Amino acid sequence: MYEDFFGLREPPFSLTPDTSYFYADSGHLEALETLLTALQLGEGFIKLSGEVGTGKTLLCRMLLDALEADERFVTAYIPNPAITPAALRHALAAELGLGLPRNVGQHHLIEAINRHLLEQHRAGRQVVLIVDEAQALSHDCLEALRLLGNLETGKHKLLQVVLLGQPELDARLTRPELRQLAQRITFHYRLEALDADAVAGYLAHRLAVSGHEGKSLFSPGLARRLHRVSGGIPRLVNILAHKTLLAAYGEGCRRPRRRHLRRAIADTECLARRTPWARARGWAAALGASLAMAGLLWTTGIG
């Protein structure tokens, strides 16, 4: 809606994980390097955890891209692990391209997976299973993963497993019944929110990737305010930045102001409750005015 008005080729703050928008702040870059280093060292289980919206799925895409570009690795990706252990093994077999029938017995399924892993090892390739949203794994599925991780030669793990999940995964792995798996996780990284400087850089980076030239549309003061309200969570930064630009566009303002951010906060339910001045009614009125202005800009050819 506002891309042409602000000199952009595409929306800069989409929530869809897009690796071209990856912002290499110190934390996210260190997390990616930790994962890649651990995999190159041949470690069996690796874990990345972080709060909702901190960028785990985007990091997962970056990791997949890096591994798929390296002929030494073969990847398998399970994005929705809320399944049974049997379905988990079938999903792994399908990702590896084994083409087994759905009614194959579990014993034969595990044998087929093991044979394939050995074949890949003999060919000089390492198989990596990446499980996103791993906090949704059942206890039985976590145990199934541990047993799959036991497949090895005398010197090498045949299957490496990367678990990406919310902090609930960390908490679950402290349970006594999961101590065998927890002890096998040799590398772990906790992804944190962005600090104020990183949020300012993040906003400028995404605007530049989307085609904006010149200094960031978000002033240093507005970027600091956005950081305080969002807590540095990239998903919330995206939501607020998008709505702030929308409000500014509706008024015909070339650079967003604090009042536009206030309207964005009022329209974001998880944040509006924190600020006493934010009222949905006030946002509705402002949005109506914004849409009216947008219509005027459109008819006059400014937008």
C-alpha positions in Angstrom: 0.0 0.0 0.0 2.7 2.5 1.0 5.7 1.2 -0.9 5.7 3.7 -3.7 5.1 6.6 -1.2 8.3 5.8 0.8 10.4 4.7 -2.2 10.3 1.0 -1.6 10.2 -1.9 -4.0 8.4 -4.3 -1.6 7.0 -4.4 2.0 10.0 -4.2 4.3 8.4 -5.6 7.4 6.7 -8.8 6.3 6.4 -11.6 8.9 7.3 -14.3 6.4 10.9 -15.5 7.1 12.9 -14.3 4.1 16.7 -14.9 4.2 17.4 -11.9 2.1 16.3 -9.8 5.1 18.5 -11.6 7.6 20.1 -9.0 9.9 23.5 -10.2 11.1 23.5 -8.6 14.6 26.0 -10.1 17.0 23.5 -12.5 18.7 21.9 -14.0 15.5 25.2 -14.2 13.7 26.8 -16.0 16.7 23.9 -18.4 16.9 24.3 -19.3 13.2 28.0 -19.8 13.5 27.6 -21.9 16.6 25.2 -24.2 14.8 27.5 -24.5 11.7 30.6 -25.1 13.8 28.9 -27.8 15.9 27.7 -29.6 12.8 31.1 -29.4 11.2 32.6 -31.0 14.3 30.2 -33.9 14.0 28.3 -33.3 17.2 25.2 -35.5 17.6 22.6 -33.2 19.2 22.5 -29.4 19.0 19.9 -27.1 20.5 18.8 -23.5 19.7 16.2 -21.9 21.9 14.6 -18.5 22.1 11.4 -16.7 23.0 8.5 -16.5 20.5 9.3 -14.0 17.7 13.1 -13.8 18.2 13.9 -15.2 14.8 14.4 -18.9 15.2 12.6 -19.9 12.0 14.6 -17.4 9.9 17.8 -18.8 11.4 16.6 -22.2 10.5 16.2 -21.1 6.9 19.7 -19.6 6.9 21.1 -22.9 8.3 19.3 -24.9 5.7 20.6 -22.7 2.9 24.1 -23.0 4.2 24.0 -26.7 4.6 22.3 -27.3 1.2 25.1 -25.3 -0.4 27.7 -27.6 1.1 28.1 -30.9 -0.6 29.2 -32.6 2.6 25.8 -32.4 4.1 22.3 -33.9 3.4 19.5 -32.2 5.3 16.1 -33.3 6.5 13.6 -30.8 7.9 10.6 -31.4 10.1 8.7 -28.1 10.7 5.7 -29.5 12.6 6.8 -32.1 15.1 3.4 -32.5 16.9 3.3 -36.1 15.6 3.8 -39.7 16.9 7.2 -41.4 17.0 6.1 -43.6 14.0 5.1 -40.5 12.0 8.4 -38.8 12.9 10.3 -41.8 11.5 8.2 -41.8 8.4 8.7 -38.0 8.0 12.5 -38.5 8.3 12.4 -41.3 5.7 10.3 -39.1 3.3 12.7 -36.2 3.7 15.6 -38.5 2.9 13.8 -39.7 -0.3 13.5 -43.3 0.7 10.0 -43.8 -0.9 8.8 -46.4 1.6 5.1 -47.4 1.8 3.1 -45.9 4.7 2.3 -49.4 6.0 6.0 -50.5 6.4 6.7 -51.9 9.8 8.7 -49.8 12.3 11.6 -52.4 12.4 12.0 -52.3 8.6 11.6 -48.5 8.6 14.5 -48.1 11.1 16.6 -50.6 9.1 16.0 -48.6 5.9 16.9 -45.3 7.6 20.1 -46.9 9.0 21.1 -48.3 5.6 20.6 -44.9 4.0 22.6 -43.2 6.7 25.5 -45.7 6.2 25.4 -45.1 2.4 25.6 -41.4 2.9 28.5 -41.8 5.3 30.4 -44.0 2.9 29.9 -41.3 0.2 31.4 -38.7 2.5 28.1 -37.0 3.4 26.7 -36.2 6.8 22.9 -36.3 7.4 21.4 -33.5 9.5 17.9 -33.6 10.8 16.5 -30.2 11.8 13.4 -30.1 13.9 11.6 -26.7 14.2 9.2 -25.9 17.0 10.8 -28.8 19.0 9.0 -27.8 22.2 5.9 -29.5 20.6 7.6 -32.9 20.6 6.1 -35.5 22.9 8.2 -37.3 25.4 8.0 -40.4 23.2 9.2 -38.5 20.1 12.1 -37.0 22.0 13.0 -40.6 23.0 12.7 -41.7 19.4 15.1 -38.9 18.4 17.5 -40.0 21.0 17.5 -43.6 19.7 17.9 -42.4 16.1 20.9 -40.4 17.4 22.4 -43.6 18.6 22.9 -44.8 15.0 26.7 -44.5 14.4 29.8 -46.1 13.2 32.7 -46.8 15.5 33.9 -43.2 15.2 31.1 -41.1 13.7 27.5 -40.2 14.3 25.4 -41.2 11.3 22.6 -38.6 12.1 23.0 -35.2 13.6 20.0 -33.6 15.1 19.3 -29.8 15.5 16.4 -28.9 17.9 15.0 -25.4 17.6 12.4 -24.4 20.1 10.9 -22.1 22.6 12.2 -21.9 26.3 9.6 -24.6 27.2 12.0 -27.0 25.4 14.8 -26.0 27.8 12.5 -26.6 30.8 11.4 -30.0 29.5 14.9 -31.2 29.1 15.6 -30.7 32.8 13.2 -33.5 33.7 14.9 -36.6 35.1 13.2 -38.9 32.5 14.9 -36.9 29.7 18.3 -36.7 31.2 19.8 -39.2 28.6 18.8 -36.9 25.8 19.9 -33.7 27.7 23.3 -35.2 28.2 23.7 -35.7 24.5 23.2 -32.1 23.7 26.8 -30.8 23.5 26.1 -27.4 21.9 23.3 -25.0 22.9 22.6 -21.4 22.1 19.9 -19.2 23.6 18.7 -16.5 21.2 18.0 -13.2 22.9 16.0 -10.1 21.9 17.7 -7.2 20.1 19.2 -4.3 22.1 18.3 -0.7 21.2 21.2 -0.2 18.8 20.4 -3.5 17.0 16.8 -2.5 16.6 17.8 0.8 14.9 20.2 -1.2 12.7 17.5 -3.8 12.0 15.0 -1.1 10.9 17.5 0.6 8.6 18.7 -2.8 7.2 15.2 -4.0 6.2 14.3 -0.7 4.7 17.5 -0.7 2.6 16.9 -4.3 1.4 13.4 -3.3 0.3 14.8 -0.4 -1.7 14.9 2.6 0.5 17.8 5.0 -0.1 19.2 7.5 2.3 18.9 7.7 6.1 16.4 5.4 7.9 12.7 6.5 7.9 12.8 5.9 11.7 14.6 8.6 13.6 17.0 7.5 16.4 14.4 8.6 19.0 11.6 6.8 17.3 13.7 3.6 17.0 14.6 3.8 20.7 10.9 4.1 21.6 10.0 1.2 19.3 12.7 -0.9 21.0 11.3 -0.1 24.5 7.8 -1.0 23.5 8.6 -4.2 21.5 11.3 -5.4 24.0 13.5 -6.0 21.0 11.5 -9.0 19.7 12.0 -8.9 15.9 8.4 -10.1 15.2 6.9 -7.2 17.3 9.4 -4.8 15.7 8.1 -5.8 12.3 4.5 -5.5 13.3 4.9 -2.1 14.9 7.1 -0.7 12.1 4.6 -1.8 9.4 1.7 -0.2 11.2 3.7 2.9 12.0 4.5 3.4 8.3 0.9 2.8 7.4 -0.3 5.5 9.8 2.3 7.9 8.5 1.3 7.2 4.9 -2.3 7.8 5.7 -1.4 11.3 6.9 0.9 12.0 4.0 4.0 12.2 6.3 7.3 11.2 4.6 8.8 10.2 7.9 6.8 8.6 10.7 6.4 10.3 14.0 5.8 9.2 17.6 2.0 9.7 17.2 2.1 7.1 14.4 3.9 4.6 16.6 1.3 5.3 19.3 -1.5 4.3 16.9 0.4 1.2 15.9 0.8 0.2 19.6 -2.9 0.8 20.2 -3.8 -1.5 17.3 -1.5 -4.3 18.6 -3.5 -6.2 21.3 -0.6 -7.7 23.1 1.0 -4.2 23.6 -2.0 -1.9 23.9 -2.8 -3.2 27.4 0.6 -2.0 28.6 0.1 1.6 27.7 -2.7 3.6 29.4 -3.0 6.1 26.6 -3.5 3.5 23.9 -7.1 2.9 23.1 -8.5 0.9 20.2 -11.2 3.6 19.7 -8.5 6.2 19.2 -6.7 4.0 16.7 -10.0 3.3 14.8 -10.6 7.0 14.4 -7.0 7.6 13.3 -7.1 4.7 10.9 -10.3 6.2 9.4 -8.5 9.5 8.9 -5.5 7.7 7.5 -7.6 5.8 4.9 -9.3 9.0 3.9 -6.0 10.7 3.4 -4.7 7.6 1.5 -7.8 8.0 -0.8 -7.0 11.6 -1.3 -3.4 10.9 -2.2 -4.5 8.2 -4.6 -6.9 10.5 -6.4 -4.4 13.3 -6.7 -1.7 11.0 -7.9 0.7 11.6 -4.9 0.5 8.0 -3.6 
